[in-house]
mmCIF file of C-alpha atoms in Angstrom:
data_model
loop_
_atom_site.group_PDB
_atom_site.id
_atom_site.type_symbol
_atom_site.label_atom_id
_atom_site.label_comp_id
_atom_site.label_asym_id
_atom_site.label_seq_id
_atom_site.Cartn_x
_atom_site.Cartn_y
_atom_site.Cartn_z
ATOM 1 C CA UNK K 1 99.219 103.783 132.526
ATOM 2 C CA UNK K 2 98.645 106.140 129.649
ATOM 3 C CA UNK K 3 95.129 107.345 127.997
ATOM 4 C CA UNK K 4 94.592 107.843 124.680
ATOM 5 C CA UNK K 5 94.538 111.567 124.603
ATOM 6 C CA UNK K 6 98.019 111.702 126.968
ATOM 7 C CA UNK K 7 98.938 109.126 124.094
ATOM 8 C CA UNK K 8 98.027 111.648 121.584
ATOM 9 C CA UNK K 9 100.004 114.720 123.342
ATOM 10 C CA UNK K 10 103.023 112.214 123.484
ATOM 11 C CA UNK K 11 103.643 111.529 120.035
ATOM 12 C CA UNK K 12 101.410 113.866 118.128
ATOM 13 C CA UNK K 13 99.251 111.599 116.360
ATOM 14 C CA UNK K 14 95.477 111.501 116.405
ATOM 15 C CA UNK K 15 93.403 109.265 119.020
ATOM 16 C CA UNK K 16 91.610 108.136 115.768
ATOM 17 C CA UNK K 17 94.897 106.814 114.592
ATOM 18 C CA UNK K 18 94.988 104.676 117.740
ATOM 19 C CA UNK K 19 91.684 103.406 117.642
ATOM 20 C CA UNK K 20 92.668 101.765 113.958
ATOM 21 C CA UNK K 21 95.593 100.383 114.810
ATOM 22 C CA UNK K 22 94.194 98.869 118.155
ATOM 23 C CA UNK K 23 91.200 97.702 115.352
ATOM 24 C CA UNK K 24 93.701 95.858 112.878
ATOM 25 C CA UNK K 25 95.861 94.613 115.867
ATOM 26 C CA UNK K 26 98.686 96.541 115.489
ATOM 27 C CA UNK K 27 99.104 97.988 118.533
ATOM 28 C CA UNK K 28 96.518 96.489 121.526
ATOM 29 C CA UNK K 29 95.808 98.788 124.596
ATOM 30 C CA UNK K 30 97.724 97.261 127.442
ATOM 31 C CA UNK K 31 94.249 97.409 129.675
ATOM 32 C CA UNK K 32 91.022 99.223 129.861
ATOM 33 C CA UNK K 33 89.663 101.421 132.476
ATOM 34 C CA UNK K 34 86.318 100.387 134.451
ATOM 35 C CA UNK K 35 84.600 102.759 132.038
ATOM 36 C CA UNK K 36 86.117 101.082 128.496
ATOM 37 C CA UNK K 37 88.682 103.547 128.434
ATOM 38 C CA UNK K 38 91.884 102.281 126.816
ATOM 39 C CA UNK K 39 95.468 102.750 128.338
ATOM 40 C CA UNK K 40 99.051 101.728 128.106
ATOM 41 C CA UNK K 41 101.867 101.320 129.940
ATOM 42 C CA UNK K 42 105.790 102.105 128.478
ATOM 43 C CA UNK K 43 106.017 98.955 126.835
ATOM 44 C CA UNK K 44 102.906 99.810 124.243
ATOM 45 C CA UNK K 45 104.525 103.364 123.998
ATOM 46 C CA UNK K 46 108.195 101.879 123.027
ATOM 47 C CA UNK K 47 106.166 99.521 120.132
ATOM 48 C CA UNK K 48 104.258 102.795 119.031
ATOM 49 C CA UNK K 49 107.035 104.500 118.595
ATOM 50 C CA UNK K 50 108.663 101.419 116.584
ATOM 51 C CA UNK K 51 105.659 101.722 114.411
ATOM 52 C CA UNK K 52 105.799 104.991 113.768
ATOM 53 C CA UNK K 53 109.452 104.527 113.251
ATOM 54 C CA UNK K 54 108.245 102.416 110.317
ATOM 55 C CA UNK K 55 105.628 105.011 109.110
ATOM 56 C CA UNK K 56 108.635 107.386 108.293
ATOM 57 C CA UNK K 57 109.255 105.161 105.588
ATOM 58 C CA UNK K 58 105.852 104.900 104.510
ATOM 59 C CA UNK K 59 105.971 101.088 105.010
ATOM 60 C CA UNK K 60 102.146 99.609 104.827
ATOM 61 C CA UNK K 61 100.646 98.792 108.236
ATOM 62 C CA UNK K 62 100.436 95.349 107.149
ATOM 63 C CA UNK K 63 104.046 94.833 106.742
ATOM 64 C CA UNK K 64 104.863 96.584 109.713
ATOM 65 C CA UNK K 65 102.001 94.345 111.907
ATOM 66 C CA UNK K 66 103.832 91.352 109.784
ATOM 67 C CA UNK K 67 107.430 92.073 111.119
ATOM 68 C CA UNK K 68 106.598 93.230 114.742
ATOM 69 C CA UNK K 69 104.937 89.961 115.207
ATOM 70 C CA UNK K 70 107.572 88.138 113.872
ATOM 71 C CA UNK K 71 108.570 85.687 116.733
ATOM 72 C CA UNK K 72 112.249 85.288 114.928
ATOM 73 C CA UNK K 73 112.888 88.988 115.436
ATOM 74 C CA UNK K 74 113.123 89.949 119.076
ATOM 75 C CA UNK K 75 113.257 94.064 120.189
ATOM 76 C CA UNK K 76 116.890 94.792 119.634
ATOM 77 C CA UNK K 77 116.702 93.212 115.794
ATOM 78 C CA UNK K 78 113.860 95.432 115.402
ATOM 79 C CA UNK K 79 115.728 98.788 116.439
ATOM 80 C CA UNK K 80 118.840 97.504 114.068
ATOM 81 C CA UNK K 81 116.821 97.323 111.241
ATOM 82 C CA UNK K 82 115.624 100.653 111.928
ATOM 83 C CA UNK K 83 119.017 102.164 112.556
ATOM 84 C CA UNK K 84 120.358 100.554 109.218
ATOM 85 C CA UNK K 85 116.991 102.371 107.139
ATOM 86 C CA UNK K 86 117.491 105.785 108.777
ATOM 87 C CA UNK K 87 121.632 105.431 107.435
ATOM 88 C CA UNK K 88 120.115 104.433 104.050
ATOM 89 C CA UNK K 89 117.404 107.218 104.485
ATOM 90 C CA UNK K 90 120.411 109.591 105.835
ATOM 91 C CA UNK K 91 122.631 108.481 102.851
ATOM 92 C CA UNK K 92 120.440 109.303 100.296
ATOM 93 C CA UNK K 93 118.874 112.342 101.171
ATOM 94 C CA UNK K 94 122.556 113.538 100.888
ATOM 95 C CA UNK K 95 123.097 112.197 97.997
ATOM 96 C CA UNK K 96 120.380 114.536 97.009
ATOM 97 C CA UNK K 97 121.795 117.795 98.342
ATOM 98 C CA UNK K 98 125.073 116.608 96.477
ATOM 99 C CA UNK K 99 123.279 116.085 93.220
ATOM 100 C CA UNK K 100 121.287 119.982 94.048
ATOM 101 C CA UNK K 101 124.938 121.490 94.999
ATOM 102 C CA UNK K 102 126.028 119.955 91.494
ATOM 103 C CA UNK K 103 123.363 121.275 89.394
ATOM 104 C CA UNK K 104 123.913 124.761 91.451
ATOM 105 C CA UNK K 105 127.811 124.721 90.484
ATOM 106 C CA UNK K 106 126.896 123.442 86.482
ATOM 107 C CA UNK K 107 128.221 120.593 86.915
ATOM 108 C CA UNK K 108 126.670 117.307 84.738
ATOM 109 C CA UNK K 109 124.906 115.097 86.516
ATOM 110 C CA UNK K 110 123.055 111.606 85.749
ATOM 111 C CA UNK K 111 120.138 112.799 83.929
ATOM 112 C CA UNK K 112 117.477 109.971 83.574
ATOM 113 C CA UNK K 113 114.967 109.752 81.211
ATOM 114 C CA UNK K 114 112.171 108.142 82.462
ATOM 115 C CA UNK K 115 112.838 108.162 86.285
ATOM 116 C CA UNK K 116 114.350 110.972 88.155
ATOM 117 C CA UNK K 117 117.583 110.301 90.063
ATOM 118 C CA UNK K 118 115.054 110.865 92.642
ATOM 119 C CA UNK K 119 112.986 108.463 91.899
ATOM 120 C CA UNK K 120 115.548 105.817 91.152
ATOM 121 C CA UNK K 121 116.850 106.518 95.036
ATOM 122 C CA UNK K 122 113.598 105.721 96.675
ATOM 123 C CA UNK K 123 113.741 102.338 94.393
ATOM 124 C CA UNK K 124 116.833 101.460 95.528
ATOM 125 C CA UNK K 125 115.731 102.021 99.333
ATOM 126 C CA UNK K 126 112.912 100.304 98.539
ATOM 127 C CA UNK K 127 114.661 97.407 97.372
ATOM 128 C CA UNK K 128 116.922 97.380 100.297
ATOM 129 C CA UNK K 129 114.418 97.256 102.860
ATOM 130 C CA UNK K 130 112.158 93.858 101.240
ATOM 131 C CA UNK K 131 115.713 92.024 100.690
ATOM 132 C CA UNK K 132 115.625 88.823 102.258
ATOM 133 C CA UNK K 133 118.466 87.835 104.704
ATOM 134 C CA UNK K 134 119.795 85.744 102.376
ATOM 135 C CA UNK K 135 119.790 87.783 99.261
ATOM 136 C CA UNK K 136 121.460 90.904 101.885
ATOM 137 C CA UNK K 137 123.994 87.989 102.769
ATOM 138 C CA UNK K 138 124.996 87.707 98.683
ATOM 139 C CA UNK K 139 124.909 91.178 97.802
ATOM 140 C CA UNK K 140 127.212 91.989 100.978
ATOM 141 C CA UNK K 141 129.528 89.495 99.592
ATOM 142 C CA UNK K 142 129.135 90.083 96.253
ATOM 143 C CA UNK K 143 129.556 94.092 96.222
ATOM 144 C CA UNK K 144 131.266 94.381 99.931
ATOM 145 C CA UNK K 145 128.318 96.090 101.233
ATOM 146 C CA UNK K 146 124.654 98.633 100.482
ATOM 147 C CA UNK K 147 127.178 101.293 99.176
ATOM 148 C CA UNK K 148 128.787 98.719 96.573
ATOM 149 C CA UNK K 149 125.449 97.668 95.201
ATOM 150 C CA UNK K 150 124.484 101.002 95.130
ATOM 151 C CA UNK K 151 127.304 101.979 92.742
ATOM 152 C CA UNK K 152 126.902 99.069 90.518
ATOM 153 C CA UNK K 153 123.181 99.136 90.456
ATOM 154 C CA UNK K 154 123.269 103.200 89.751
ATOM 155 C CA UNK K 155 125.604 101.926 86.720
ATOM 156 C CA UNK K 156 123.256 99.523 85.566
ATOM 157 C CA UNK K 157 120.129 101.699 85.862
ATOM 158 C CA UNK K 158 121.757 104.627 83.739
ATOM 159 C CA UNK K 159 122.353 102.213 80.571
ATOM 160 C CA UNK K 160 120.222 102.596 77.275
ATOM 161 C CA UNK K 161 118.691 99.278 77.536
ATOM 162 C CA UNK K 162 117.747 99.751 80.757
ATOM 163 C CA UNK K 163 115.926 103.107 80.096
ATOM 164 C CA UNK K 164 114.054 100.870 77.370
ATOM 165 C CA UNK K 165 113.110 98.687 80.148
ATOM 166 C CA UNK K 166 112.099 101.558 82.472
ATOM 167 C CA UNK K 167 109.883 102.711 79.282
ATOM 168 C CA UNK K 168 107.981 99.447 78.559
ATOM 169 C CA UNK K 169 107.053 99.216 82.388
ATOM 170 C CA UNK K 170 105.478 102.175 82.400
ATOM 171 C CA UNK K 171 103.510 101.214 79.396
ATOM 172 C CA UNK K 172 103.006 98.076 81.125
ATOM 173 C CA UNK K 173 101.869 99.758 84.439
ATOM 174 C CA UNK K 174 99.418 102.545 82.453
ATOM 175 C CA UNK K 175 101.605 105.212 83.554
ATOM 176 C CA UNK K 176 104.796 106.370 85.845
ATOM 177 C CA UNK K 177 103.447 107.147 89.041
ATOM 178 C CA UNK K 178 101.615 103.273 89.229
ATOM 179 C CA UNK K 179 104.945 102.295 88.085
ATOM 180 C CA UNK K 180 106.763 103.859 90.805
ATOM 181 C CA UNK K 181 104.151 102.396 93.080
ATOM 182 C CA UNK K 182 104.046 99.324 92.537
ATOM 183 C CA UNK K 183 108.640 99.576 92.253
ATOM 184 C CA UNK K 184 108.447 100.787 96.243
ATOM 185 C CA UNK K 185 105.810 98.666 97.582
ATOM 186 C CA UNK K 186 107.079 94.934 96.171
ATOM 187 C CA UNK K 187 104.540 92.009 97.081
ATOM 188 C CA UNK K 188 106.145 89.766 99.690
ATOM 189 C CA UNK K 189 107.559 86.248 99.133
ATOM 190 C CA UNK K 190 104.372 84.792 100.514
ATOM 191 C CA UNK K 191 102.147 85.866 97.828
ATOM 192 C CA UNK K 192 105.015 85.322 95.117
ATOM 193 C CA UNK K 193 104.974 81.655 96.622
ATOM 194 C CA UNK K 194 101.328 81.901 95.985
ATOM 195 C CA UNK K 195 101.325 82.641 92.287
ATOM 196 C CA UNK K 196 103.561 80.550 91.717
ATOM 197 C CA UNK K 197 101.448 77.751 92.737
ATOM 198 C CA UNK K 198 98.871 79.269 90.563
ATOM 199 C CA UNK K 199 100.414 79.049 87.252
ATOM 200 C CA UNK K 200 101.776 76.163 88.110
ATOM 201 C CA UNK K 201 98.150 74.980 88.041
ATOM 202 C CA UNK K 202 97.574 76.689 84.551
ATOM 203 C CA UNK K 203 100.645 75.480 82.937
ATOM 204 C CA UNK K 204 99.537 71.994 83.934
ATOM 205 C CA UNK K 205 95.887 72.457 82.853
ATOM 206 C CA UNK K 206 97.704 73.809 79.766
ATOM 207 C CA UNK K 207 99.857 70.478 79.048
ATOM 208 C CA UNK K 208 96.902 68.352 79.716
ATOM 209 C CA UNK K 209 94.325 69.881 76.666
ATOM 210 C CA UNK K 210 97.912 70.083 74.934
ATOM 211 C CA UNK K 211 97.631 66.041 74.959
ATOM 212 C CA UNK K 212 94.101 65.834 73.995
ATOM 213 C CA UNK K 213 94.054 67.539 70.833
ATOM 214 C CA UNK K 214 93.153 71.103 71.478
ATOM 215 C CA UNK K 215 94.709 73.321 68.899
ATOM 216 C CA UNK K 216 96.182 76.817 69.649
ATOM 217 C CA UNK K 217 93.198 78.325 68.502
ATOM 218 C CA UNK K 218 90.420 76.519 70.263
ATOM 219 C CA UNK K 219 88.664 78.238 73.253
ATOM 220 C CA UNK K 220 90.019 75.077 75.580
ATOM 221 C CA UNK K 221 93.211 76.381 74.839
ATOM 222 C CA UNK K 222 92.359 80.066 74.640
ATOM 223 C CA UNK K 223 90.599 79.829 78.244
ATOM 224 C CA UNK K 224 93.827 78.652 79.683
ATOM 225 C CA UNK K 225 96.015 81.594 78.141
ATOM 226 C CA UNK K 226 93.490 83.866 79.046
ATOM 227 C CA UNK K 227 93.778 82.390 82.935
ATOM 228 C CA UNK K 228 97.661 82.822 82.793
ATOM 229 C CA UNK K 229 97.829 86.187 81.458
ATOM 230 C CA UNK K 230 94.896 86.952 83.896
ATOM 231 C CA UNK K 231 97.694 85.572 86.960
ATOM 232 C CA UNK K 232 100.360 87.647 85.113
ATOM 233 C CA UNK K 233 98.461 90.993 85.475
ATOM 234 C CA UNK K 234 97.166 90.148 89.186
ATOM 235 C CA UNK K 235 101.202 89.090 90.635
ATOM 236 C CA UNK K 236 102.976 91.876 88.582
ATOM 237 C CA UNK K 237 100.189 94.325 88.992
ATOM 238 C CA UNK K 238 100.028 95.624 85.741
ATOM 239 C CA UNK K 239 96.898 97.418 84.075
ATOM 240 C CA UNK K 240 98.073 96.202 80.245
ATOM 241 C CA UNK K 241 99.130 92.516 80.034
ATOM 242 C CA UNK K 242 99.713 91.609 76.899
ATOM 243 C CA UNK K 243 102.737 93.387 76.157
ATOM 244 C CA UNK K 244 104.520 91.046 78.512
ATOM 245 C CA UNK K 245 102.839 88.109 77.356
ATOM 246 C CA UNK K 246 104.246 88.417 73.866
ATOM 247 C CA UNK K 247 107.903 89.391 75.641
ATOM 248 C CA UNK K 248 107.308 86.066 77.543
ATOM 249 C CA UNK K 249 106.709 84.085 74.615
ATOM 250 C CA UNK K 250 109.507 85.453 72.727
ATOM 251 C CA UNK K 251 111.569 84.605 75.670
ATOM 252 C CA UNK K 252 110.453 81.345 75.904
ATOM 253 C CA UNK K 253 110.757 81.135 71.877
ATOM 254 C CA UNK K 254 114.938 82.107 71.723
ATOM 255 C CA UNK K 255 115.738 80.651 74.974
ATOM 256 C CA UNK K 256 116.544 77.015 75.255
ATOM 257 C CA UNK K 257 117.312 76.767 78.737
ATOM 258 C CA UNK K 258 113.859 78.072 79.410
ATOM 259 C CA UNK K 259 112.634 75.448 76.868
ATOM 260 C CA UNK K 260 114.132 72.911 78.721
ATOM 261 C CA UNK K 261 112.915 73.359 82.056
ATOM 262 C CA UNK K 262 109.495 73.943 80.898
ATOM 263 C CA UNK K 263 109.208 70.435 78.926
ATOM 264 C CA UNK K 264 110.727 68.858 81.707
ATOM 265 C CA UNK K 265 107.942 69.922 84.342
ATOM 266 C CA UNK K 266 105.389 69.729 82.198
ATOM 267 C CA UNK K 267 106.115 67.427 79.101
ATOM 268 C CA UNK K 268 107.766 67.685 75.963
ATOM 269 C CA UNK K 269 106.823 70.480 73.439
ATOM 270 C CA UNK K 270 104.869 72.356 76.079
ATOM 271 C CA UNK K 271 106.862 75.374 75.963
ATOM 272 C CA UNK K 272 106.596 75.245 71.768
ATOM 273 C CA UNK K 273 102.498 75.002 72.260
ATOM 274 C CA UNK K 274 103.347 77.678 74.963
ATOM 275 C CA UNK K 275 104.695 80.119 72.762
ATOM 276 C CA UNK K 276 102.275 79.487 69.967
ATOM 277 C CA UNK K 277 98.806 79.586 72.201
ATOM 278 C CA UNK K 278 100.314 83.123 73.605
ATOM 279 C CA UNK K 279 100.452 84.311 69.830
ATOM 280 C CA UNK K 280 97.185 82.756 69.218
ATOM 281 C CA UNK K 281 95.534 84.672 72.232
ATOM 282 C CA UNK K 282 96.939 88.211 71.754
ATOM 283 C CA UNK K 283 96.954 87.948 68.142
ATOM 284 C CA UNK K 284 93.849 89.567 67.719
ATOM 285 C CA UNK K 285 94.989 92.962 69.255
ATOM 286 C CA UNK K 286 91.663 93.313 71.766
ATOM 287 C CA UNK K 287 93.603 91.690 74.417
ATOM 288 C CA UNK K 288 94.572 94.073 77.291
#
């Protein structure tokens, strides 16, 4: 058995650092001492250093806690995923000195004009790493593998329309770096489930003053827009809504199939009222 401070000289981190993550449950002491002293035997050393495997890739505690506790991933699955981040992590960063030895030599590279090439990397990464099994199963099919994607999604990125995109997300997100932020760290598909449920629940409420008269202008109506943009800001995590909002309603306005689906869940010439409640709400310009 190990102390804290032999812990500490181990691995280099602080014995405060312990203490928290024995706090939040991330990684128990294996016994105490007759004094209260706590101490840990090889296995609790071989999941710290899984953890701070993790930490390299400045993953949140709570999604590292969420996967080592995952009873469908057993110790071996655990060090795979690991091994295929550090390639990733190993990939990119020479990538980078590529792109530096370029710029060195003259030679043109991808310039981007709201994201670095940088920065468009560590999204990528990002977006590796909080694939589900099944989307990594389509991709590798799709593309023949990370490297494939990588290529086509480097393509895609580097395309006019998508540096328009890049643009109204930062407007969207009050600035790059919460951009960025919020690009690395995606919610997981437990909280998307979530608020998915919720607007359900508005779109419903929605369809229901639809049927009893409200107009587009009322404040039954205005309430409910108000409630869905509100869900909109809080899932997307976005400090200006009602950009979107408007770009929702347009979508909803020019796309049939979207139409469709919508007046099929919640009754014919919702998505119409939809579209013209949105306008309603955010016509005033005070809206955030």
């Amino acid at each position: 058995m190990r102390t804290v401070k032999e812990i500490a000289d181990i691995t280099g981190i602080s014995a405060r650092t312990l203490h928290y993550y024995d706090e939040i449950g991330l990684l128990v002491p294996t016994d105490k001492s007759e004094v209260g002293y706590r101490l840990y035997d090889d296995k609790a050393l071989e999941k710290l250093q899984q953890i701070l495997f993790f930490r390299e890739f400045d993953i949140p505690l709570k999604e590292i806690k969420a996967v080592m506790e995952n009873p469908a991933l057993d110790r071996n699955q655990i060090l795979e995923m690991q091994r295929e981040m550090l390639i990733v992590k190993k990939e990119r960063m020479e990538r980078l000195i590529k792109s530096i030895d370029d710029i060195l030599k003259g030679e043109k590279t991808m310039d981007f004009e709201v994201f670095s090439k940088t920065d468009i990397e560590e999204i990528f990464d990002s977006m590796i790493w909080h694939m589900q099994p099944e989307q990594k199963k389509a991709m590798t099919e799709r593309f023949g593998g990370v490297e494939g994607f990588k290529e086509h999604f480097m393509k895609e990125v580097s395309s006019e329309t998508a540096q328009k995109n890049f643009k109204k997300l930062v407007e969207w997100y009050g600035g790059k770096d919460n951009a960025l932020d919020v690009a690395k760290n995606p919610v997981g598909q437990d909280v998307i489930e979530a608020f998915r449920i919720r607007q359900e629940g508005v779109m419903r409420k929605l369809a229901e003053r639809m049927n009893k008269g409200y107009s587009v202008d009322s404040f039954e109506i205005k309430e409910v827009i108000g409630e869905y943009g509100f869900v909109q800001k809080q899932l997307l995590r976005i400090k200006y809504e009602k950009d979107f909002m408007l770009q929702l309603a347009e979508l909803y306005q020019n796309n049939e199939g979207m139409k469709k689906v919508c007046d099929t869940q919640y009754g014919e010439g919702v998505a119409d009222f939809f579209v013209k409640a949105i306008s309603a709400f955010y016509a005033e310009g005070e809206k955030s």
